[in-house]
Coordinates of C-alpha atoms in Angstrom, one line a residue:
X1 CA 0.0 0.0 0.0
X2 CA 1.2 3.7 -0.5
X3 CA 2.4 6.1 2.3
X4 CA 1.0 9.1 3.0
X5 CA 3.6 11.0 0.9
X6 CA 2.3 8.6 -2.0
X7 CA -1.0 9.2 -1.8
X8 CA -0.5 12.7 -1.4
X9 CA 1.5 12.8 -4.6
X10 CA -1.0 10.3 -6.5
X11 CA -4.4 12.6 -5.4
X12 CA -2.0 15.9 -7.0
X13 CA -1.3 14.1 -9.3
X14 CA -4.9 12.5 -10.3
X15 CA -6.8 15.9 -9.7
X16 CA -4.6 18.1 -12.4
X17 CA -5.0 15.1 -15.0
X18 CA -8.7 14.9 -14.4
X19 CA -8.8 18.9 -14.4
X20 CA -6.6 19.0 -17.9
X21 CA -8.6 16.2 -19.7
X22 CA -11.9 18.3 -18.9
X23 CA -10.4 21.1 -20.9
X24 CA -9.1 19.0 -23.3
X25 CA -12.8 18.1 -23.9
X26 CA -14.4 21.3 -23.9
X27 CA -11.5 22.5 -26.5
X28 CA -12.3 19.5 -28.7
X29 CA -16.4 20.6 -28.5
X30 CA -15.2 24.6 -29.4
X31 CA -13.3 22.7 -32.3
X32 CA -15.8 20.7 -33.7
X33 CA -18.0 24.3 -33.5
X34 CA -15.7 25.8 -35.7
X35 CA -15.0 23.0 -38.3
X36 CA -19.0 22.9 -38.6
X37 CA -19.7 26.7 -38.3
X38 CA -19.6 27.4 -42.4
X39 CA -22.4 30.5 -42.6
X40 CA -22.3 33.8 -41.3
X41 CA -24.8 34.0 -37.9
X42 CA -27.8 35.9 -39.2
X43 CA -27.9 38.6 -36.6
X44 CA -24.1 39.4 -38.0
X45 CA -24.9 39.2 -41.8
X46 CA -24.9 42.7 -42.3
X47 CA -21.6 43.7 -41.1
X48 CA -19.6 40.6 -41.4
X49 CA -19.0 39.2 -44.9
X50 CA -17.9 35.8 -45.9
X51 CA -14.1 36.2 -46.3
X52 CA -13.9 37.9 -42.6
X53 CA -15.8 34.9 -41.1
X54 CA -13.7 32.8 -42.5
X55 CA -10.5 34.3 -41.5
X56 CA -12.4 34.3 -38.0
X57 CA -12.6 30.8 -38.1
X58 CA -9.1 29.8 -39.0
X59 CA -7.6 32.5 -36.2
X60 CA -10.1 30.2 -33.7
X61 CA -9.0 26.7 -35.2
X62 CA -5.1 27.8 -35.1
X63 CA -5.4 29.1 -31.2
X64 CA -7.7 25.7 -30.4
X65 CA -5.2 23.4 -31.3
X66 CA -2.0 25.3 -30.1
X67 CA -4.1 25.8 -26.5
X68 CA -4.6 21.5 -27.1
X69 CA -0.9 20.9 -27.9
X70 CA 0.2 23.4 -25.2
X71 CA -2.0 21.9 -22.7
X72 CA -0.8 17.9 -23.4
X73 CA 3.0 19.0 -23.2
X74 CA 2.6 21.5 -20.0
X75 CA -0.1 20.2 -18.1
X76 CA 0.4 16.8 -18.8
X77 CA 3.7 15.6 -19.6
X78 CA 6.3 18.5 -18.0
X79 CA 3.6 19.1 -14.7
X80 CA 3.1 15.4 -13.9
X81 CA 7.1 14.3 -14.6
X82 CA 8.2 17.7 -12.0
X83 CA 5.8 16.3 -9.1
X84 CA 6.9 12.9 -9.9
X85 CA 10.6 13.7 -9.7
X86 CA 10.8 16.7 -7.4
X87 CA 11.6 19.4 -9.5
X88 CA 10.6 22.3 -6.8
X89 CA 12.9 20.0 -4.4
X90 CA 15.7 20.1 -6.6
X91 CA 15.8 23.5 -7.2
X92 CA 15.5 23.9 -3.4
X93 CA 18.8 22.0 -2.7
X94 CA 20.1 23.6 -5.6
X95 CA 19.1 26.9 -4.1
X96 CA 21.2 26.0 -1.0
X97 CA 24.4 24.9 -2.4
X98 CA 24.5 27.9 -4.4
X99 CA 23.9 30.2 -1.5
X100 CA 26.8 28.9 0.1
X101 CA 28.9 29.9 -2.7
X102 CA 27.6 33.8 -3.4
X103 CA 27.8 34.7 0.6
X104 CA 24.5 34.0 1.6
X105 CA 23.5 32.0 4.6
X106 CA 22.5 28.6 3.8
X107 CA 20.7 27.7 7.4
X108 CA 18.5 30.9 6.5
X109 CA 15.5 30.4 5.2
X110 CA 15.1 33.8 3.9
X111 CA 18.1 33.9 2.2
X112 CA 17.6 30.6 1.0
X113 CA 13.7 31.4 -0.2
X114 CA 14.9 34.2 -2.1
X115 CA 17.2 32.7 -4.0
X116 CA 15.0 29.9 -4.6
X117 CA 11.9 32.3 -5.4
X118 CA 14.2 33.8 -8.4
X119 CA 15.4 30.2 -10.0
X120 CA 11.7 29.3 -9.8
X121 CA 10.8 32.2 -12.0
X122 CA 13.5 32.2 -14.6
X123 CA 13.0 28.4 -14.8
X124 CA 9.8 29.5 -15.6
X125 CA 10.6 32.4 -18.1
X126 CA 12.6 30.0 -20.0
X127 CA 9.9 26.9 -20.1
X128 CA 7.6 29.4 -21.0
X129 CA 9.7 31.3 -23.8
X130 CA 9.0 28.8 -26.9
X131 CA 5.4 29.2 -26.3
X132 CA 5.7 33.0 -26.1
X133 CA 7.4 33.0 -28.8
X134 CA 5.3 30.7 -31.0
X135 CA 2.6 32.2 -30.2
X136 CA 3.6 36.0 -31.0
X137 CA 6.1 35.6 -33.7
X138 CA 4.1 32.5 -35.6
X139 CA 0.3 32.2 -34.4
X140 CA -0.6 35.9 -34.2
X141 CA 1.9 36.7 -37.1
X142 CA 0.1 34.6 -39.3
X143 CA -3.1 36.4 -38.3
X144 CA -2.1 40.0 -39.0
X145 CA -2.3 41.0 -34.9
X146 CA 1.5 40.9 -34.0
X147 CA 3.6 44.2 -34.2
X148 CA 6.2 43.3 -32.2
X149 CA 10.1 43.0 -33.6
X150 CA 12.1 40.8 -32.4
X151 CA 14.1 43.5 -30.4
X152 CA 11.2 45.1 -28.9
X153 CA 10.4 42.0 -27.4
X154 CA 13.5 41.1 -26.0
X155 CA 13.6 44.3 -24.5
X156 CA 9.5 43.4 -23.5
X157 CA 10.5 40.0 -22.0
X158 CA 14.0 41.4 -20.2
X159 CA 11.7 44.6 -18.6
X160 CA 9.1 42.2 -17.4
X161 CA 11.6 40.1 -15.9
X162 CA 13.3 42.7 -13.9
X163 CA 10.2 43.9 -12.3
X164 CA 8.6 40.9 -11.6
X165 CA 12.2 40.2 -9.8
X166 CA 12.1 43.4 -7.9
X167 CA 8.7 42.9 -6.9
X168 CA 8.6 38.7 -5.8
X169 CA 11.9 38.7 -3.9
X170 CA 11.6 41.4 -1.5
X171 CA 7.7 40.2 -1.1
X172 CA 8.7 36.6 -0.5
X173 CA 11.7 37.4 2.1
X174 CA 8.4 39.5 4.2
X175 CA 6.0 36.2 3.8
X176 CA 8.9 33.9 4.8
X177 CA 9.5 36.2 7.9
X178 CA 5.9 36.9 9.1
X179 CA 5.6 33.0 9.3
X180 CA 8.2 32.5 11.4
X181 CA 7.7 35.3 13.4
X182 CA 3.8 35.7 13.4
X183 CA 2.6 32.5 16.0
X184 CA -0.4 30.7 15.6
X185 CA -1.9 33.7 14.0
X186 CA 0.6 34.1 11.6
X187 CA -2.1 33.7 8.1
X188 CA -4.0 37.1 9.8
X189 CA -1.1 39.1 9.6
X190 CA 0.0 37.2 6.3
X191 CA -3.6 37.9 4.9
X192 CA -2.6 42.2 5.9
X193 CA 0.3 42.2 4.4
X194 CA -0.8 41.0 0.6
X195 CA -3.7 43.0 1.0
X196 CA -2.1 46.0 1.5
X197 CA 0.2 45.0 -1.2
X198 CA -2.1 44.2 -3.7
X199 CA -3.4 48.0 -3.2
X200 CA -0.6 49.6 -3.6
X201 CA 0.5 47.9 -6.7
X202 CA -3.1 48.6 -8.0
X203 CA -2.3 52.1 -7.3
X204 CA 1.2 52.7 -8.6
X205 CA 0.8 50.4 -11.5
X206 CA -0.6 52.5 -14.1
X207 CA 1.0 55.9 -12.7
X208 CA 5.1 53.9 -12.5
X209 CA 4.8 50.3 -13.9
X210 CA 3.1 50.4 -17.1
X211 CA 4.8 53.6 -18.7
X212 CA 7.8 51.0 -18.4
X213 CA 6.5 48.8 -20.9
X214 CA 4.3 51.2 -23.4
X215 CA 4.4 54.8 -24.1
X216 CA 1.3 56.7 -23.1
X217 CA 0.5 60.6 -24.6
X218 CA -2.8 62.5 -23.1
X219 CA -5.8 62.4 -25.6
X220 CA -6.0 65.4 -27.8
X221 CA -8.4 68.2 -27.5
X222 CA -11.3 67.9 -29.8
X223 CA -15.0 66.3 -29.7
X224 CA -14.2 63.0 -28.1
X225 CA -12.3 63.8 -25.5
X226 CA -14.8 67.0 -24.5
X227 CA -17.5 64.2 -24.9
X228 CA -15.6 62.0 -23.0
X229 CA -15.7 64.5 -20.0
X230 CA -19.0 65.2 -20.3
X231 CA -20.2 61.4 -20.0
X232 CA -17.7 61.0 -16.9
X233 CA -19.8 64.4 -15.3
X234 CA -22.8 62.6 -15.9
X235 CA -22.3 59.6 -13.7
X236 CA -20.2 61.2 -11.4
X237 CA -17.2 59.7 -12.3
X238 CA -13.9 61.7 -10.6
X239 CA -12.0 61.8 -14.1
X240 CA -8.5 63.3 -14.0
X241 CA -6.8 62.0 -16.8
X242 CA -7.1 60.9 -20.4
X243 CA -4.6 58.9 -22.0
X244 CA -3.9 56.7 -25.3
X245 CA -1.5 54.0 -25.0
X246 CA 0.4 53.0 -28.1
X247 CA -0.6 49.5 -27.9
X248 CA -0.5 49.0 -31.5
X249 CA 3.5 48.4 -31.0
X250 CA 2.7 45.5 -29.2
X251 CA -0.6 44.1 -30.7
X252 CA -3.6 44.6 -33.1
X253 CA -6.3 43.7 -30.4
X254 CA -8.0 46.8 -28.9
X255 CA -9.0 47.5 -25.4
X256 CA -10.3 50.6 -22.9
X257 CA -10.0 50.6 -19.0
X258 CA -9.8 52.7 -15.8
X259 CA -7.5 53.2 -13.4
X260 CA -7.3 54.6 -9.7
X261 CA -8.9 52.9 -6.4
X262 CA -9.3 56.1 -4.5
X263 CA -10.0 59.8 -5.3
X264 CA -9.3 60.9 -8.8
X265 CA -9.0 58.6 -11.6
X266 CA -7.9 58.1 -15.0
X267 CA -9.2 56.4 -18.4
X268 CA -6.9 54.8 -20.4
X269 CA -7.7 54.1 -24.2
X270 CA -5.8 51.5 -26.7
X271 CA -4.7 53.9 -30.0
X272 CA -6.4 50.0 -31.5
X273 CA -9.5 51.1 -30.1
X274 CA -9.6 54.6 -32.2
X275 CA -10.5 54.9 -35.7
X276 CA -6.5 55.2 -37.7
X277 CA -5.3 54.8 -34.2
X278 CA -6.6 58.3 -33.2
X279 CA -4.1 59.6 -35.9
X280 CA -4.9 62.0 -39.0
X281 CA -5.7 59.8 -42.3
X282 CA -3.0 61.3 -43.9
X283 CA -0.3 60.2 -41.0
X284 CA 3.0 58.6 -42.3
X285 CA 3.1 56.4 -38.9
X286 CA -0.7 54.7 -40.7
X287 CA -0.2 51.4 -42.7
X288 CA -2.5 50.6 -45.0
X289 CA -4.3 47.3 -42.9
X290 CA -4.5 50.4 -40.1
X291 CA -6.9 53.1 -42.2
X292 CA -10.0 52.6 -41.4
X293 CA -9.7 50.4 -38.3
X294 CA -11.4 51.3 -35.0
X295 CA -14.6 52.7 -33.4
X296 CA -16.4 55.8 -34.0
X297 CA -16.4 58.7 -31.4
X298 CA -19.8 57.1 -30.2
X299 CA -19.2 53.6 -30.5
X300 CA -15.9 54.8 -28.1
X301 CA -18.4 56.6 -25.7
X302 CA -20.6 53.6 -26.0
X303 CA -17.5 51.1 -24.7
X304 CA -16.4 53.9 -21.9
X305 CA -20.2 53.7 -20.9
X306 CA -19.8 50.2 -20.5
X307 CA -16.6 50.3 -18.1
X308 CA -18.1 53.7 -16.0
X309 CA -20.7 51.0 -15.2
X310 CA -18.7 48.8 -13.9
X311 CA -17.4 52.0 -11.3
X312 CA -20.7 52.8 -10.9
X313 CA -22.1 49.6 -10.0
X314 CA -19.3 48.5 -7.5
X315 CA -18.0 45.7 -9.3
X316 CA -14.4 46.4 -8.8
X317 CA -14.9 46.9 -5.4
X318 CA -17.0 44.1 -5.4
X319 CA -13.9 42.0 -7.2
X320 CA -11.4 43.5 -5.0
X321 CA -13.3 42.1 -1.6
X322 CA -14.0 38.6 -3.1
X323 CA -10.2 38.4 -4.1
X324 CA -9.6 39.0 0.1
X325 CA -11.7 36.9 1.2
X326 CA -9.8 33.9 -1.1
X327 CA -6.4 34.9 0.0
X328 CA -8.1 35.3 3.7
X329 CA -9.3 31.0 2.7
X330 CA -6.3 30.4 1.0
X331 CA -4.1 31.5 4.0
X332 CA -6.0 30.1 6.7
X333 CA -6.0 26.2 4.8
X334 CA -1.6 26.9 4.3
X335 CA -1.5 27.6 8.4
X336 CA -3.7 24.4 9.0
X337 CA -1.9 22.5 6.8
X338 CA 2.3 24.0 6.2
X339 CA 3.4 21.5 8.8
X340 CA 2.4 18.8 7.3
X341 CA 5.3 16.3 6.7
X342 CA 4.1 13.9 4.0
X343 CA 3.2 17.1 1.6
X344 CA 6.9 18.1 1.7
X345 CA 7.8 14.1 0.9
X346 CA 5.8 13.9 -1.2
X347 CA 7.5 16.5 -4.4
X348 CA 11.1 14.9 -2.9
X349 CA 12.5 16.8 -0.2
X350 CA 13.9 14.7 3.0
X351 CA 11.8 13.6 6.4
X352 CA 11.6 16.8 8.2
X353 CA 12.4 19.4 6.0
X354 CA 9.4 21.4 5.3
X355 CA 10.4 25.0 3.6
X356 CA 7.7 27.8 4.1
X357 CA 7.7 29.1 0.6
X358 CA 7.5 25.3 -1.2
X359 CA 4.7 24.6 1.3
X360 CA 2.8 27.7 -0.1
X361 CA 3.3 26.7 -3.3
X362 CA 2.3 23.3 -3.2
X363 CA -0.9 23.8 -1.0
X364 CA -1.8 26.9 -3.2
X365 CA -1.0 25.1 -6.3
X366 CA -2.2 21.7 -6.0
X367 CA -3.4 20.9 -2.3
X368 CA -6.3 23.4 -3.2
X369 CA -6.7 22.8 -7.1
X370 CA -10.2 21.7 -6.6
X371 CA -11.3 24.6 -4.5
X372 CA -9.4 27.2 -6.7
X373 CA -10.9 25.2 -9.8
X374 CA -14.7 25.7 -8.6
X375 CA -13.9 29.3 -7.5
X376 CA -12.3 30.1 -10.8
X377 CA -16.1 28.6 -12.3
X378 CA -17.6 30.6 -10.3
X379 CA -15.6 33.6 -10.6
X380 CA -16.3 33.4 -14.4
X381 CA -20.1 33.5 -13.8
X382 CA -20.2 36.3 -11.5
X383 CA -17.7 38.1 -14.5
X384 CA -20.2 37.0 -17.1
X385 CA -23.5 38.9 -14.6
X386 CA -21.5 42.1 -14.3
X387 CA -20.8 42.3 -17.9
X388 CA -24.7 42.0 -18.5
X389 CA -24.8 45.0 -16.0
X390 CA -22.7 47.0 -17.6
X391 CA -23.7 46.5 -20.7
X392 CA -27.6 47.5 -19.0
X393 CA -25.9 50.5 -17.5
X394 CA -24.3 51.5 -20.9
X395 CA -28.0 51.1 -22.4
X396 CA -29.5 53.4 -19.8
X397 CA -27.1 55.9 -20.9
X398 CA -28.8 56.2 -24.3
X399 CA -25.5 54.0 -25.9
X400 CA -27.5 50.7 -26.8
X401 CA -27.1 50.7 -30.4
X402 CA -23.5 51.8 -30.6
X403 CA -22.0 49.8 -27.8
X404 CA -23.5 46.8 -30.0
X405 CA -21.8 48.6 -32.9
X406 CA -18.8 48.7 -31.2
X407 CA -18.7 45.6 -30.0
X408 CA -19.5 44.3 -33.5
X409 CA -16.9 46.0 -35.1
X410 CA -14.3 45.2 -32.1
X411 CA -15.2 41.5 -33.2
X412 CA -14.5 42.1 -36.8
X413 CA -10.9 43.8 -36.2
X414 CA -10.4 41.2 -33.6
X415 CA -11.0 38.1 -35.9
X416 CA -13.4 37.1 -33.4
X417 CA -15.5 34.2 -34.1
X418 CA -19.4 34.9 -33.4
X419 CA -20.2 31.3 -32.4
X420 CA -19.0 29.3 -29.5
X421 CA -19.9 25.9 -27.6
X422 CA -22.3 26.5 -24.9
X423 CA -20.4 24.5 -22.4
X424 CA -16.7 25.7 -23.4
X425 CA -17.7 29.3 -23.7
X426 CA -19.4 28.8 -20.4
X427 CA -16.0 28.0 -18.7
X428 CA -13.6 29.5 -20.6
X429 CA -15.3 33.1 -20.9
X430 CA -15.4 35.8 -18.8
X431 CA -17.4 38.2 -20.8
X432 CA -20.7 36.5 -23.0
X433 CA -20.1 35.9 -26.4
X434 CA -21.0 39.0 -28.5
X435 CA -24.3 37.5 -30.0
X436 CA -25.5 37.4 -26.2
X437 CA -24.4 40.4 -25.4
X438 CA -26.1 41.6 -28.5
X439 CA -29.5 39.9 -27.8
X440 CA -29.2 41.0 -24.8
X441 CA -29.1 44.3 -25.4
X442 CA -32.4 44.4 -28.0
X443 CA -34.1 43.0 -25.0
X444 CA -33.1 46.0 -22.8
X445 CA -34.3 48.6 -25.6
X446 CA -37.5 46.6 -26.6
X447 CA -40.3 48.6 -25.6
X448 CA -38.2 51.5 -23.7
X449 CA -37.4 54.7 -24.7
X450 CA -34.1 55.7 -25.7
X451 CA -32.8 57.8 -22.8
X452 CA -30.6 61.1 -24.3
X453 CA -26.9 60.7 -24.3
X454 CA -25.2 62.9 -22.1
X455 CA -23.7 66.6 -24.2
X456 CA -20.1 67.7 -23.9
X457 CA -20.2 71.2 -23.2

């Protein structure tokens, strides 16, 4: 019969199969959608010909069966053989020989974390680099949506690196610490620390992190952005700054959010987003696959609607107290169950050796994959109810009919393809598909009046 260790090691074992072969399924139903899918949806017909379908189509085949290969190599083959073997306990030991031979203290388990925290993630960085690359330089290539060279994303990949470096380390020496130091209450005081972290990285991200990585430049003065101000004075909204970020040096795809937790606030738009990139026609910068490309100034007001609803209806607040209460959970499980022996035997490392930071890992990772599995599910369906909101809030606004423009036309540059599996699209999507969102949105204006869109001044 197994040990403890074993069938601790077996149940992680059997659990992340399981999990990956239900994906595996639901891809292979979202495939057979798009080998059957041949016709344009009717509700589409108008805007979407043939030829753009088509292309739609292919972009969803190509990404289906990279996400199946990609899935079979990581989550099966290379996850199962690193519990089998004890990778994370190799790179542990590995971890402390090294720190004997750069200075460190090897009987310190900060010092020791640490250096183990930054093998982890460059191992990481490097497993995950083909796939990056493949999927940027061949996938999207292929498709018309990369822009990147292959200099600007070294530079991308070395930047992200750094940071994430000079962000994990210092935050895993503290979380190492407040465990040893914190007592039998430790996970409260564990539970303050990344909360107070997490909001202060929410804070100073846009304003110090993400200039790092993309150049942003204010909006310019004309109709939009006095529109712009105008719907933000309607709801209320404390708007401070407008900005474009030059996203179209990394990708084709087009996006709009907010920034700001307290106080004033600031909207951020993709240049993807704007018709020519929110550039004169005649600008030498425009290729010729650019012209043309983005939303009207009311199909823009019509997204920006959508995300001052979700301000307006709490649902980042909402999102931001749900995440605390799961790192409360998540915390709480890791102080009932860090000291158990057979979960550190189990991935390899000796009788009695039980390293703060691995236990973390491996309860967070795997212990709890079931739990973070079904909170993931249901994650996604609460996602999926505020989006309905928003889009409802949007409506009410007097923006119905061009928020489903603009999301119609966000489909079309976005290769999106209109049809999906019930069941995959159900787990896989945090947003409704846009022919729900589109129904949806002919059942909020059936039978109401249009309400009057707010004026800029």
């Amino acid at each position: 019969m197994w040990d403890a260790s074993e069938r601790t090691l077996y149940s992680m074992i059997a659990f992340l199969f399981i999990e990956t072969l239900l994906e595996l399924y639901l891809t292979m139903r979202q495939i057979r959608v798009y080998k059957q899918s041949k016709t344009v949806p009717k509700e589409l017909k108008h805007v979407m010909n043939d030829v753009t379908f088509e292309k739609a189509r292919v972009y969803g085949l190509d990404k289906a069966y990279y996400d199946i290969f990609k899935m079979i190599l990581c989550d099966i083959v290379i996850l199962q053989l690193e519990l089998y073997f004890g990778f994370m306990a190799i790179v542990w030991t590995r971890s402390v020989e090294i720190s004997t031979n750069i200075g460190l203290n090897p009987k310190s388990e900060i010092h020791v974390g640490c250096l183990f925290a930054l093998l982890l993630n460059a191992i990481g960085v490097l497993k995950d680099m083909p796939f990056k690359i493949y999927g940027t330089f061949v996938l999207e290539e292929k498709h018309g949506f990369n822009k990147q060279t292959a200099g600007f994303f070294v530079k991308d990949q070395i930047k992200a690196f750094l940071v994430s470096q000079t962000l994990t380390i210092p935050i895993a020496a503290v979380f190492i610490y407040i465990v040893q130091i914190g007592g039998q209450l430790f996970f409260v005081w564990l539970w303050a620390f990344v909360a107070v972290v997490t909001l202060v990285l929410i804070t100073i991200y846009p304003v110090y992190i993400a200039p790092i990585f993309d150049k942003f430049r204010p909006l310019e003065d004309g109709e939009l952005k006095q529109s712009i101000h105008a719907l933000a004075d309607s709801v209320k909204f404390p708007l401070g700054q407008l900005f474009v970020v030059e996203g179209s040096k990394r990708s084709a795809h087009s996006n709009a959010y907010f920034t700001g937790l307290f106080g004033v606030k600031r909207i951020v738009l993709f240049d993807t987003l704007l018709v020519n990139k929110g550039l004169p026609e005649d600008d030498p910068s425009l290729t010729e696959s650019d012209k043309g490309k983005g939303c009207k100034n009311e199909e823009v007001l019509a997204v920006l609607a959508h995300e001052l609803g979700h301000w307006k209806l709490g649902h980042v607040s909402k999102n931001i107290v749900i995440v605390q209460v799961q790192m409360f959970l998540i915390f709480l499980a890791f102080s009932q169950l860090f000291t158990y022996g057979p979960l550190y035997e189990a991935i390899g490392l000796p009788v009695g050796e039980k390293p703060i930071l691995i236990g973390f890992i491996v309860i967070m990772m795997y212990v709890l994959a079931p739990y973070n599995t079904m909170i993931s599910f249901a994650m996604t369906v609460i996602s999926r109810k505020f989006e309905y909101q928003a889009d409802a809030f949007a409506q009410e606004l007097g923006y119905a009919k061009d928020l489903g423009n603009a999301l119609v036309k966000l489909q079309l540059d976005n290769l999106g393809f209109p049809v999906y599996d019930w069941m995959y699209s159900a787990w896989n999507h945090s947003h409704p598909t846009v022919l729900q969102r589109l129904d949806r949105l002919k059942s909020y204006t059936q039978g109401k009046e249009q309400p009057h869109k707010p004026k800029s001044q």
